[in-house]
Amino acid sequence: MVGAWVASGVLSQICAVRDHLSAAERKVADFVLSQDPAEVSMLGVKKVSEASGASIATVSRFSRRLGFESFSDFRFALARESIVGIEPAADEPTALATDDLRQSIDAILKFKTDEIIDTVSGLDLDVVQRCIDAIFSARQVLFASVGNSIPISMNASFKFMQMGIHASCPVNTEAMSLESLLLEKDDVLIVVSNSGHSKRLAAIIDNAEDCQAKVIVISNDETSPLAQRTPLFLKAATRDRALTGQMSFSHNSTFFVLDMLTLLLFRHAKDVRERYLLHWKTARDDKGVPNPLLS
């Protein structure tokens, strides 16, 4: 039987867990990411072993690490994605071509679009609804991130405030940790972490749990320690490694998840227009342009 996450994209899952694989398993991962999924799905375990430079046992172990019972199930998932069109066809761009700017741009567009498709396909609608309900009923929503995820969280907290939700994102993890100690029962902590492996964020989750606050985690990897801390997990799929081989830097799908939450909150938020007009009144001298809601 295929793993339960397959609908969110086999390639996205490989990209998410690659750093946590053994050196031998990474050889298999890198081989799969460098090939057309439809072609890999036609290869036997021996062929993949020879092409990747890993043993047959390693190829089988790699498949199990991804949540499959066997390499055969892994091949089936790749074939299924190719058939239903989740993966690019053979004549579509699949990798960066340094000597062809248009092909490179088309490849990036294809991979970024597929990230959003993978993210939407993997959403558990019950979890999304529980996240919305928790945010609406919270007295305070605290965002916590590290590194270059902090600006993403700050942007989301600003949008939440436009919805009338008391949200905040301090500028560093020390301030986040202090504010997490001030959370109360049924408040919400939203953790945004690409890898899901930050020990500093784990400590902030500890504080939130001690306060009986609800915890939402947005990450690329559902097997990560932070993702395992809460049932309110939203996966933001990534395919960076399929393009770059090593680097994982994009927040494309994370932005989508946060914008999705904002727009779903907007559906039920009260007095959003009036709140926006009040905000514009305080900022109009700085903006220097007419209010779009009044024009």
PDB file of C-alpha atoms in Angstrom:
ATOM      1  CA  MET A   1       0.000   0.000   0.000  1.00  0.00           C
ATOM      2  CA  VAL A   2       1.259   3.468  -0.836  1.00  0.00           C
ATOM      3  CA  GLY A   3       1.996   5.934   1.978  1.00  0.00           C
ATOM      4  CA  ALA A   4      -0.889   8.174   3.066  1.00  0.00           C
ATOM      5  CA  TRP A   5       0.972  11.304   1.982  1.00  0.00           C
ATOM      6  CA  VAL A   6       1.377  10.273  -1.658  1.00  0.00           C
ATOM      7  CA  ALA A   7      -1.304  12.666  -2.910  1.00  0.00           C
ATOM      8  CA  SER A   8       0.926  15.575  -1.891  1.00  0.00           C
ATOM      9  CA  GLY A   9       3.668  14.450  -4.317  1.00  0.00           C
ATOM     10  CA  VAL A  10       6.413  11.842  -4.155  1.00  0.00           C
ATOM     11  CA  LEU A  11       9.063  14.278  -5.385  1.00  0.00           C
ATOM     12  CA  SER A  12       8.038  16.858  -2.791  1.00  0.00           C
ATOM     13  CA  GLN A  13       8.382  14.269  -0.044  1.00  0.00           C
ATOM     14  CA  ILE A  14      11.839  13.252  -1.254  1.00  0.00           C
ATOM     15  CA  CYS A  15      12.909  16.916  -1.273  1.00  0.00           C
ATOM     16  CA  ALA A  16      11.558  17.387   2.253  1.00  0.00           C
ATOM     17  CA  VAL A  17      13.322  14.391   3.828  1.00  0.00           C
ATOM     18  CA  ARG A  18      16.546  14.314   1.809  1.00  0.00           C
ATOM     19  CA  ASP A  19      18.689  15.956   4.485  1.00  0.00           C
ATOM     20  CA  HIS A  20      17.596  13.347   7.020  1.00  0.00           C
ATOM     21  CA  LEU A  21      18.513  10.332   4.889  1.00  0.00           C
ATOM     22  CA  SER A  22      21.749   8.388   5.207  1.00  0.00           C
ATOM     23  CA  ALA A  23      24.529   9.118   2.707  1.00  0.00           C
ATOM     24  CA  ALA A  24      23.680   5.936   0.787  1.00  0.00           C
ATOM     25  CA  GLU A  25      19.949   6.736   0.734  1.00  0.00           C
ATOM     26  CA  ARG A  26      20.710  10.244  -0.536  1.00  0.00           C
ATOM     27  CA  LYS A  27      22.330   8.675  -3.604  1.00  0.00           C
ATOM     28  CA  VAL A  28      18.983   7.084  -4.451  1.00  0.00           C
ATOM     29  CA  ALA A  29      17.112  10.319  -3.715  1.00  0.00           C
ATOM     30  CA  ASP A  30      19.425  12.386  -5.923  1.00  0.00           C
ATOM     31  CA  PHE A  31      19.122   9.874  -8.756  1.00  0.00           C
ATOM     32  CA  VAL A  32      15.311   9.937  -8.631  1.00  0.00           C
ATOM     33  CA  LEU A  33      15.207  13.744  -8.489  1.00  0.00           C
ATOM     34  CA  SER A  34      17.487  14.014 -11.523  1.00  0.00           C
ATOM     35  CA  GLN A  35      15.333  11.780 -13.735  1.00  0.00           C
ATOM     36  CA  ASP A  36      11.927  11.830 -15.391  1.00  0.00           C
ATOM     37  CA  PRO A  37       9.586  10.196 -12.813  1.00  0.00           C
ATOM     38  CA  ALA A  38       7.817   8.237 -15.556  1.00  0.00           C
ATOM     39  CA  GLU A  39      11.124   6.681 -16.619  1.00  0.00           C
ATOM     40  CA  VAL A  40      12.153   5.846 -13.041  1.00  0.00           C
ATOM     41  CA  SER A  41       8.810   4.137 -12.508  1.00  0.00           C
ATOM     42  CA  MET A  42       9.743   1.711 -15.305  1.00  0.00           C
ATOM     43  CA  LEU A  43      13.047   0.677 -13.704  1.00  0.00           C
ATOM     44  CA  GLY A  44      13.520  -2.358 -11.505  1.00  0.00           C
ATOM     45  CA  VAL A  45      15.259  -2.193  -8.150  1.00  0.00           C
ATOM     46  CA  LYS A  46      18.485  -3.574  -9.671  1.00  0.00           C
ATOM     47  CA  LYS A  47      18.584  -0.867 -12.356  1.00  0.00           C
ATOM     48  CA  VAL A  48      18.021   1.888  -9.789  1.00  0.00           C
ATOM     49  CA  SER A  49      20.737   0.360  -7.623  1.00  0.00           C
ATOM     50  CA  GLU A  50      23.232   0.363 -10.490  1.00  0.00           C
ATOM     51  CA  ALA A  51      22.323   3.854 -11.708  1.00  0.00           C
ATOM     52  CA  SER A  52      22.456   5.461  -8.255  1.00  0.00           C
ATOM     53  CA  GLY A  53      25.512   3.619  -6.960  1.00  0.00           C
ATOM     54  CA  ALA A  54      23.606   2.338  -3.932  1.00  0.00           C
ATOM     55  CA  SER A  55      22.949  -1.254  -2.943  1.00  0.00           C
ATOM     56  CA  ILE A  56      19.654  -3.018  -3.605  1.00  0.00           C
ATOM     57  CA  ALA A  57      19.067  -3.120   0.149  1.00  0.00           C
ATOM     58  CA  THR A  58      19.553   0.661   0.313  1.00  0.00           C
ATOM     59  CA  VAL A  59      17.029   1.232  -2.488  1.00  0.00           C
ATOM     60  CA  SER A  60      14.477  -0.865  -0.595  1.00  0.00           C
ATOM     61  CA  ARG A  61      15.242   0.950   2.654  1.00  0.00           C
ATOM     62  CA  PHE A  62      14.877   4.309   0.880  1.00  0.00           C
ATOM     63  CA  SER A  63      11.391   3.290  -0.270  1.00  0.00           C
ATOM     64  CA  ARG A  64      10.394   2.344   3.281  1.00  0.00           C
ATOM     65  CA  ARG A  65      11.774   5.614   4.644  1.00  0.00           C
ATOM     66  CA  LEU A  66       9.308   7.394   2.374  1.00  0.00           C
ATOM     67  CA  GLY A  67       6.392   5.444   3.819  1.00  0.00           C
ATOM     68  CA  PHE A  68       6.063   2.655   1.248  1.00  0.00           C
ATOM     69  CA  GLU A  69       5.976  -1.035   2.064  1.00  0.00           C
ATOM     70  CA  SER A  70       8.190  -1.900  -0.900  1.00  0.00           C
ATOM     71  CA  PHE A  71      10.071  -0.490  -3.883  1.00  0.00           C
ATOM     72  CA  SER A  72       7.220  -1.761  -6.033  1.00  0.00           C
ATOM     73  CA  ASP A  73       4.797   0.555  -4.201  1.00  0.00           C
ATOM     74  CA  PHE A  74       7.233   3.443  -4.657  1.00  0.00           C
ATOM     75  CA  ARG A  75       7.361   2.773  -8.432  1.00  0.00           C
ATOM     76  CA  PHE A  76       3.573   2.622  -8.557  1.00  0.00           C
ATOM     77  CA  ALA A  77       3.290   6.041  -6.889  1.00  0.00           C
ATOM     78  CA  LEU A  78       5.698   7.591  -9.409  1.00  0.00           C
ATOM     79  CA  ALA A  79       3.782   6.026 -12.282  1.00  0.00           C
ATOM     80  CA  ARG A  80       0.477   7.227 -10.863  1.00  0.00           C
ATOM     81  CA  GLU A  81       1.722  10.813 -10.582  1.00  0.00           C
ATOM     82  CA  SER A  82       2.915  10.731 -14.183  1.00  0.00           C
ATOM     83  CA  ILE A  83      -0.436   9.408 -15.407  1.00  0.00           C
ATOM     84  CA  VAL A  84      -2.601  11.924 -13.522  1.00  0.00           C
ATOM     85  CA  GLY A  85      -0.338  14.779 -14.572  1.00  0.00           C
ATOM     86  CA  ILE A  86       1.149  15.843 -11.248  1.00  0.00           C
ATOM     87  CA  GLU A  87       4.616  15.495 -12.740  1.00  0.00           C
ATOM     88  CA  PRO A  88       5.766  17.201 -15.963  1.00  0.00           C
ATOM     89  CA  ALA A  89       5.489  15.317 -19.226  1.00  0.00           C
ATOM     90  CA  ALA A  90       8.649  14.363 -21.085  1.00  0.00           C
ATOM     91  CA  ASP A  91       8.486  17.448 -23.318  1.00  0.00           C
ATOM     92  CA  GLU A  92       8.041  19.852 -20.394  1.00  0.00           C
ATOM     93  CA  PRO A  93      10.983  21.536 -18.611  1.00  0.00           C
ATOM     94  CA  THR A  94      12.274  19.430 -15.728  1.00  0.00           C
ATOM     95  CA  ALA A  95      15.563  21.099 -14.791  1.00  0.00           C
ATOM     96  CA  LEU A  96      17.394  24.400 -15.030  1.00  0.00           C
ATOM     97  CA  ALA A  97      19.136  24.902 -18.348  1.00  0.00           C
ATOM     98  CA  THR A  98      21.893  27.472 -17.847  1.00  0.00           C
ATOM     99  CA  ASP A  99      22.274  28.058 -21.592  1.00  0.00           C
ATOM    100  CA  ASP A 100      18.581  28.676 -22.257  1.00  0.00           C
ATOM    101  CA  LEU A 101      17.010  31.467 -20.216  1.00  0.00           C
ATOM    102  CA  ARG A 102      13.430  30.842 -21.388  1.00  0.00           C
ATOM    103  CA  GLN A 103      13.670  27.122 -20.629  1.00  0.00           C
ATOM    104  CA  SER A 104      15.045  27.888 -17.165  1.00  0.00           C
ATOM    105  CA  ILE A 105      12.210  30.320 -16.426  1.00  0.00           C
ATOM    106  CA  ASP A 106       9.636  27.810 -17.685  1.00  0.00           C
ATOM    107  CA  ALA A 107      11.175  25.108 -15.494  1.00  0.00           C
ATOM    108  CA  ILE A 108      11.007  27.346 -12.420  1.00  0.00           C
ATOM    109  CA  LEU A 109       7.386  28.261 -13.165  1.00  0.00           C
ATOM    110  CA  LYS A 110       6.472  24.586 -13.582  1.00  0.00           C
ATOM    111  CA  PHE A 111       8.129  23.529 -10.322  1.00  0.00           C
ATOM    112  CA  LYS A 112       6.702  26.445  -8.337  1.00  0.00           C
ATOM    113  CA  THR A 113       3.209  25.745  -9.682  1.00  0.00           C
ATOM    114  CA  ASP A 114       3.580  22.065  -8.813  1.00  0.00           C
ATOM    115  CA  GLU A 115       4.564  23.030  -5.261  1.00  0.00           C
ATOM    116  CA  ILE A 116       1.210  24.758  -4.814  1.00  0.00           C
ATOM    117  CA  ILE A 117      -0.633  21.824  -6.400  1.00  0.00           C
ATOM    118  CA  ASP A 118       1.178  19.387  -4.087  1.00  0.00           C
ATOM    119  CA  THR A 119       0.385  21.570  -1.079  1.00  0.00           C
ATOM    120  CA  VAL A 120      -3.329  21.772  -1.878  1.00  0.00           C
ATOM    121  CA  SER A 121      -3.528  18.048  -2.667  1.00  0.00           C
ATOM    122  CA  GLY A 122      -2.030  17.183   0.704  1.00  0.00           C
ATOM    123  CA  LEU A 123      -4.313  19.374   2.824  1.00  0.00           C
ATOM    124  CA  ASP A 124      -6.507  17.685   5.418  1.00  0.00           C
ATOM    125  CA  LEU A 125      -9.658  19.820   5.309  1.00  0.00           C
ATOM    126  CA  ASP A 126     -10.610  18.843   8.852  1.00  0.00           C
ATOM    127  CA  VAL A 127      -7.244  20.118  10.103  1.00  0.00           C
ATOM    128  CA  VAL A 128      -7.641  23.353   8.116  1.00  0.00           C
ATOM    129  CA  GLN A 129     -11.072  23.944   9.663  1.00  0.00           C
ATOM    130  CA  ARG A 130      -9.744  23.238  13.165  1.00  0.00           C
ATOM    131  CA  CYS A 131      -6.941  25.746  12.574  1.00  0.00           C
ATOM    132  CA  ILE A 132      -9.443  28.413  11.480  1.00  0.00           C
ATOM    133  CA  ASP A 133     -11.677  27.733  14.498  1.00  0.00           C
ATOM    134  CA  ALA A 134      -8.707  27.880  16.875  1.00  0.00           C
ATOM    135  CA  ILE A 135      -7.479  31.194  15.458  1.00  0.00           C
ATOM    136  CA  PHE A 136     -10.929  32.788  15.623  1.00  0.00           C
ATOM    137  CA  SER A 137     -11.472  31.754  19.237  1.00  0.00           C
ATOM    138  CA  ALA A 138      -8.004  32.806  20.421  1.00  0.00           C
ATOM    139  CA  ARG A 139      -7.387  35.902  22.502  1.00  0.00           C
ATOM    140  CA  GLN A 140      -3.855  36.081  21.101  1.00  0.00           C
ATOM    141  CA  VAL A 141      -2.100  34.505  18.100  1.00  0.00           C
ATOM    142  CA  LEU A 142       1.696  34.336  18.325  1.00  0.00           C
ATOM    143  CA  PHE A 143       3.885  33.537  15.316  1.00  0.00           C
ATOM    144  CA  ALA A 144       7.281  31.912  15.868  1.00  0.00           C
ATOM    145  CA  SER A 145      10.043  31.263  13.322  1.00  0.00           C
ATOM    146  CA  VAL A 146      13.804  31.360  12.929  1.00  0.00           C
ATOM    147  CA  GLY A 147      16.080  32.731  10.212  1.00  0.00           C
ATOM    148  CA  ASN A 148      14.522  33.868   6.958  1.00  0.00           C
ATOM    149  CA  SER A 149      11.135  32.472   7.978  1.00  0.00           C
ATOM    150  CA  ILE A 150      10.727  35.366  10.441  1.00  0.00           C
ATOM    151  CA  PRO A 151       9.788  37.962   7.763  1.00  0.00           C
ATOM    152  CA  ILE A 152       7.210  35.488   6.416  1.00  0.00           C
ATOM    153  CA  SER A 153       5.625  35.219   9.855  1.00  0.00           C
ATOM    154  CA  MET A 154       5.735  38.982  10.406  1.00  0.00           C
ATOM    155  CA  ASN A 155       3.888  39.498   7.129  1.00  0.00           C
ATOM    156  CA  ALA A 156       1.240  36.954   8.148  1.00  0.00           C
ATOM    157  CA  SER A 157       0.747  38.549  11.567  1.00  0.00           C
ATOM    158  CA  PHE A 158       0.138  41.926   9.882  1.00  0.00           C
ATOM    159  CA  LYS A 159      -2.512  40.374   7.620  1.00  0.00           C
ATOM    160  CA  PHE A 160      -4.164  38.690  10.605  1.00  0.00           C
ATOM    161  CA  MET A 161      -4.383  42.051  12.362  1.00  0.00           C
ATOM    162  CA  GLN A 162      -6.123  43.447   9.283  1.00  0.00           C
ATOM    163  CA  MET A 163      -8.741  40.729   9.886  1.00  0.00           C
ATOM    164  CA  GLY A 164      -9.204  42.031  13.440  1.00  0.00           C
ATOM    165  CA  ILE A 165      -7.197  39.213  15.028  1.00  0.00           C
ATOM    166  CA  HIS A 166      -4.764  40.113  17.784  1.00  0.00           C
ATOM    167  CA  ALA A 167      -1.600  38.641  16.267  1.00  0.00           C
ATOM    168  CA  SER A 168       2.092  39.289  16.758  1.00  0.00           C
ATOM    169  CA  CYS A 169       5.489  38.149  15.543  1.00  0.00           C
ATOM    170  CA  PRO A 170       8.469  39.433  17.544  1.00  0.00           C
ATOM    171  CA  VAL A 171      11.659  40.217  15.647  1.00  0.00           C
ATOM    172  CA  ASN A 172      13.779  37.481  17.236  1.00  0.00           C
ATOM    173  CA  THR A 173      13.392  34.100  18.918  1.00  0.00           C
ATOM    174  CA  GLU A 174      14.287  35.459  22.358  1.00  0.00           C
ATOM    175  CA  ALA A 175      11.303  37.817  22.251  1.00  0.00           C
ATOM    176  CA  MET A 176       9.145  35.025  20.822  1.00  0.00           C
ATOM    177  CA  SER A 177      10.124  32.825  23.745  1.00  0.00           C
ATOM    178  CA  LEU A 178       9.253  35.547  26.251  1.00  0.00           C
ATOM    179  CA  GLU A 179       5.893  36.212  24.615  1.00  0.00           C
ATOM    180  CA  SER A 180       5.089  32.496  24.512  1.00  0.00           C
ATOM    181  CA  LEU A 181       5.220  32.531  28.320  1.00  0.00           C
ATOM    182  CA  LEU A 182       2.352  35.058  28.285  1.00  0.00           C
ATOM    183  CA  LEU A 183      -0.019  32.887  26.267  1.00  0.00           C
ATOM    184  CA  GLU A 184      -3.190  31.672  27.921  1.00  0.00           C
ATOM    185  CA  LYS A 185      -5.451  28.673  27.529  1.00  0.00           C
ATOM    186  CA  ASP A 186      -6.863  28.394  23.978  1.00  0.00           C
ATOM    187  CA  ASP A 187      -4.517  31.054  22.596  1.00  0.00           C
ATOM    188  CA  VAL A 188      -2.679  29.964  19.443  1.00  0.00           C
ATOM    189  CA  LEU A 189       0.995  29.582  18.598  1.00  0.00           C
ATOM    190  CA  ILE A 190       1.727  29.297  14.853  1.00  0.00           C
ATOM    191  CA  VAL A 191       5.175  27.872  14.137  1.00  0.00           C
ATOM    192  CA  VAL A 192       6.570  28.402  10.627  1.00  0.00           C
ATOM    193  CA  SER A 193       9.650  26.282   9.905  1.00  0.00           C
ATOM    194  CA  ASN A 194      10.769  24.868   6.557  1.00  0.00           C
ATOM    195  CA  SER A 195      12.793  22.035   8.093  1.00  0.00           C
ATOM    196  CA  GLY A 196      10.745  21.503  11.259  1.00  0.00           C
ATOM    197  CA  HIS A 197      13.912  20.758  13.238  1.00  0.00           C
ATOM    198  CA  SER A 198      14.633  23.941  15.246  1.00  0.00           C
ATOM    199  CA  LYS A 199      15.386  23.315  18.925  1.00  0.00           C
ATOM    200  CA  ARG A 200      14.623  26.966  19.711  1.00  0.00           C
ATOM    201  CA  LEU A 201      11.150  26.581  18.259  1.00  0.00           C
ATOM    202  CA  ALA A 202      10.703  23.309  20.149  1.00  0.00           C
ATOM    203  CA  ALA A 203      11.333  25.218  23.394  1.00  0.00           C
ATOM    204  CA  ILE A 204       8.735  27.830  22.395  1.00  0.00           C
ATOM    205  CA  ILE A 205       6.234  25.031  21.750  1.00  0.00           C
ATOM    206  CA  ASP A 206       7.026  23.711  25.247  1.00  0.00           C
ATOM    207  CA  ASN A 207       6.067  27.097  26.688  1.00  0.00           C
ATOM    208  CA  ALA A 208       2.832  27.216  24.686  1.00  0.00           C
ATOM    209  CA  GLU A 209       1.855  23.720  25.789  1.00  0.00           C
ATOM    210  CA  ASP A 210       2.527  24.633  29.419  1.00  0.00           C
ATOM    211  CA  CYS A 211       0.081  27.528  28.951  1.00  0.00           C
ATOM    212  CA  GLN A 212      -2.478  25.171  27.339  1.00  0.00           C
ATOM    213  CA  ALA A 213      -2.331  27.131  24.093  1.00  0.00           C
ATOM    214  CA  LYS A 214      -3.046  25.406  20.787  1.00  0.00           C
ATOM    215  CA  VAL A 215      -0.094  24.865  18.440  1.00  0.00           C
ATOM    216  CA  ILE A 216      -0.203  25.024  14.627  1.00  0.00           C
ATOM    217  CA  VAL A 217       2.918  23.970  12.701  1.00  0.00           C
ATOM    218  CA  ILE A 218       3.580  24.824   9.038  1.00  0.00           C
ATOM    219  CA  SER A 219       6.554  22.915   7.616  1.00  0.00           C
ATOM    220  CA  ASN A 220       7.878  21.073   4.548  1.00  0.00           C
ATOM    221  CA  ASP A 221       8.361  17.812   6.447  1.00  0.00           C
ATOM    222  CA  GLU A 222       5.543  15.994   8.258  1.00  0.00           C
ATOM    223  CA  THR A 223       8.058  13.560   9.791  1.00  0.00           C
ATOM    224  CA  SER A 224      10.036  16.349  11.501  1.00  0.00           C
ATOM    225  CA  PRO A 225      10.121  16.742  15.310  1.00  0.00           C
ATOM    226  CA  LEU A 226       8.082  19.972  15.262  1.00  0.00           C
ATOM    227  CA  ALA A 227       5.398  18.480  12.998  1.00  0.00           C
ATOM    228  CA  GLN A 228       5.019  15.572  15.401  1.00  0.00           C
ATOM    229  CA  ARG A 229       4.252  17.939  18.294  1.00  0.00           C
ATOM    230  CA  THR A 230       0.701  18.807  17.203  1.00  0.00           C
ATOM    231  CA  PRO A 231      -2.282  17.396  15.314  1.00  0.00           C
ATOM    232  CA  LEU A 232      -2.689  20.836  13.703  1.00  0.00           C
ATOM    233  CA  PHE A 233      -0.002  20.364  11.056  1.00  0.00           C
ATOM    234  CA  LEU A 234      -0.133  21.984   7.600  1.00  0.00           C
ATOM    235  CA  LYS A 235       2.411  20.788   5.046  1.00  0.00           C
ATOM    236  CA  ALA A 236       3.942  23.304   2.649  1.00  0.00           C
ATOM    237  CA  ALA A 237       5.366  21.197  -0.178  1.00  0.00           C
ATOM    238  CA  THR A 238       8.725  22.059  -1.735  1.00  0.00           C
ATOM    239  CA  ARG A 239      10.570  21.002  -4.883  1.00  0.00           C
ATOM    240  CA  ASP A 240      13.654  23.186  -4.498  1.00  0.00           C
ATOM    241  CA  ARG A 241      16.037  20.247  -4.469  1.00  0.00           C
ATOM    242  CA  ALA A 242      14.683  18.952  -7.755  1.00  0.00           C
ATOM    243  CA  LEU A 243      15.967  22.215  -9.271  1.00  0.00           C
ATOM    244  CA  THR A 244      19.070  23.008  -7.227  1.00  0.00           C
ATOM    245  CA  GLY A 245      20.223  19.606  -5.983  1.00  0.00           C
ATOM    246  CA  GLN A 246      21.310  20.929  -2.573  1.00  0.00           C
ATOM    247  CA  MET A 247      19.669  24.208  -1.577  1.00  0.00           C
ATOM    248  CA  SER A 248      16.228  24.466  -0.030  1.00  0.00           C
ATOM    249  CA  PHE A 249      15.241  28.102   0.306  1.00  0.00           C
ATOM    250  CA  SER A 250      11.793  28.758  -1.155  1.00  0.00           C
ATOM    251  CA  HIS A 251       8.794  29.921   0.894  1.00  0.00           C
ATOM    252  CA  ASN A 252       6.472  29.732  -2.108  1.00  0.00           C
ATOM    253  CA  SER A 253       4.082  27.154  -0.651  1.00  0.00           C
ATOM    254  CA  THR A 254       4.429  28.540   2.886  1.00  0.00           C
ATOM    255  CA  PHE A 255       3.194  31.900   1.603  1.00  0.00           C
ATOM    256  CA  PHE A 256       0.288  30.078  -0.013  1.00  0.00           C
ATOM    257  CA  VAL A 257      -0.703  28.303   3.215  1.00  0.00           C
ATOM    258  CA  LEU A 258      -0.597  31.554   5.196  1.00  0.00           C
ATOM    259  CA  ASP A 259      -2.513  33.475   2.505  1.00  0.00           C
ATOM    260  CA  MET A 260      -5.039  30.637   2.409  1.00  0.00           C
ATOM    261  CA  LEU A 261      -5.589  30.931   6.167  1.00  0.00           C
ATOM    262  CA  THR A 262      -5.910  34.723   5.868  1.00  0.00           C
ATOM    263  CA  LEU A 263      -8.526  34.526   3.108  1.00  0.00           C
ATOM    264  CA  LEU A 264     -10.477  31.811   4.921  1.00  0.00           C
ATOM    265  CA  LEU A 265     -10.468  34.009   8.021  1.00  0.00           C
ATOM    266  CA  PHE A 266     -11.621  36.933   5.863  1.00  0.00           C
ATOM    267  CA  ARG A 267     -14.788  35.006   4.952  1.00  0.00           C
ATOM    268  CA  HIS A 268     -16.007  35.187   8.541  1.00  0.00           C
ATOM    269  CA  ALA A 269     -14.203  38.235   9.926  1.00  0.00           C
ATOM    270  CA  LYS A 270     -16.432  41.096  11.085  1.00  0.00           C
ATOM    271  CA  ASP A 271     -16.038  44.766  10.174  1.00  0.00           C
ATOM    272  CA  VAL A 272     -12.962  44.183   8.005  1.00  0.00           C
ATOM    273  CA  ARG A 273     -13.825  47.070   5.672  1.00  0.00           C
ATOM    274  CA  GLU A 274     -14.437  49.473   8.552  1.00  0.00           C
ATOM    275  CA  ARG A 275     -11.211  48.382  10.232  1.00  0.00           C
ATOM    276  CA  TYR A 276      -9.317  48.920   6.979  1.00  0.00           C
ATOM    277  CA  LEU A 277     -10.758  52.442   6.624  1.00  0.00           C
ATOM    278  CA  LEU A 278      -9.665  53.311  10.160  1.00  0.00           C
ATOM    279  CA  HIS A 279      -6.179  52.014   9.416  1.00  0.00           C
ATOM    280  CA  TRP A 280      -6.071  54.065   6.210  1.00  0.00           C
ATOM    281  CA  LYS A 281      -7.131  57.175   8.118  1.00  0.00           C
ATOM    282  CA  THR A 282      -4.065  56.872  10.343  1.00  0.00           C
ATOM    283  CA  ALA A 283      -1.748  56.136   7.407  1.00  0.00           C
ATOM    284  CA  ARG A 284      -3.131  58.372   4.642  1.00  0.00           C
ATOM    285  CA  ASP A 285      -0.539  61.138   5.020  1.00  0.00           C
ATOM    286  CA  ASP A 286       2.204  58.566   4.605  1.00  0.00           C
ATOM    287  CA  LYS A 287       0.516  56.838   1.655  1.00  0.00           C
ATOM    288  CA  GLY A 288      -0.153  60.032  -0.302  1.00  0.00           C
ATOM    289  CA  VAL A 289      -2.723  58.339  -2.561  1.00  0.00           C
ATOM    290  CA  PRO A 290      -6.538  58.094  -2.425  1.00  0.00           C
ATOM    291  CA  ASN A 291      -8.100  55.283  -0.424  1.00  0.00           C
ATOM    292  CA  PRO A 292      -9.004  52.541  -2.943  1.00  0.00           C
ATOM    293  CA  LEU A 293     -12.159  51.690  -0.978  1.00  0.00           C
ATOM    294  CA  LEU A 294     -13.452  55.246  -1.342  1.00  0.00           C
ATOM    295  CA  SER A 295     -12.539  55.839  -4.979  1.00  0.00           C
TER     296      SER A 295
END
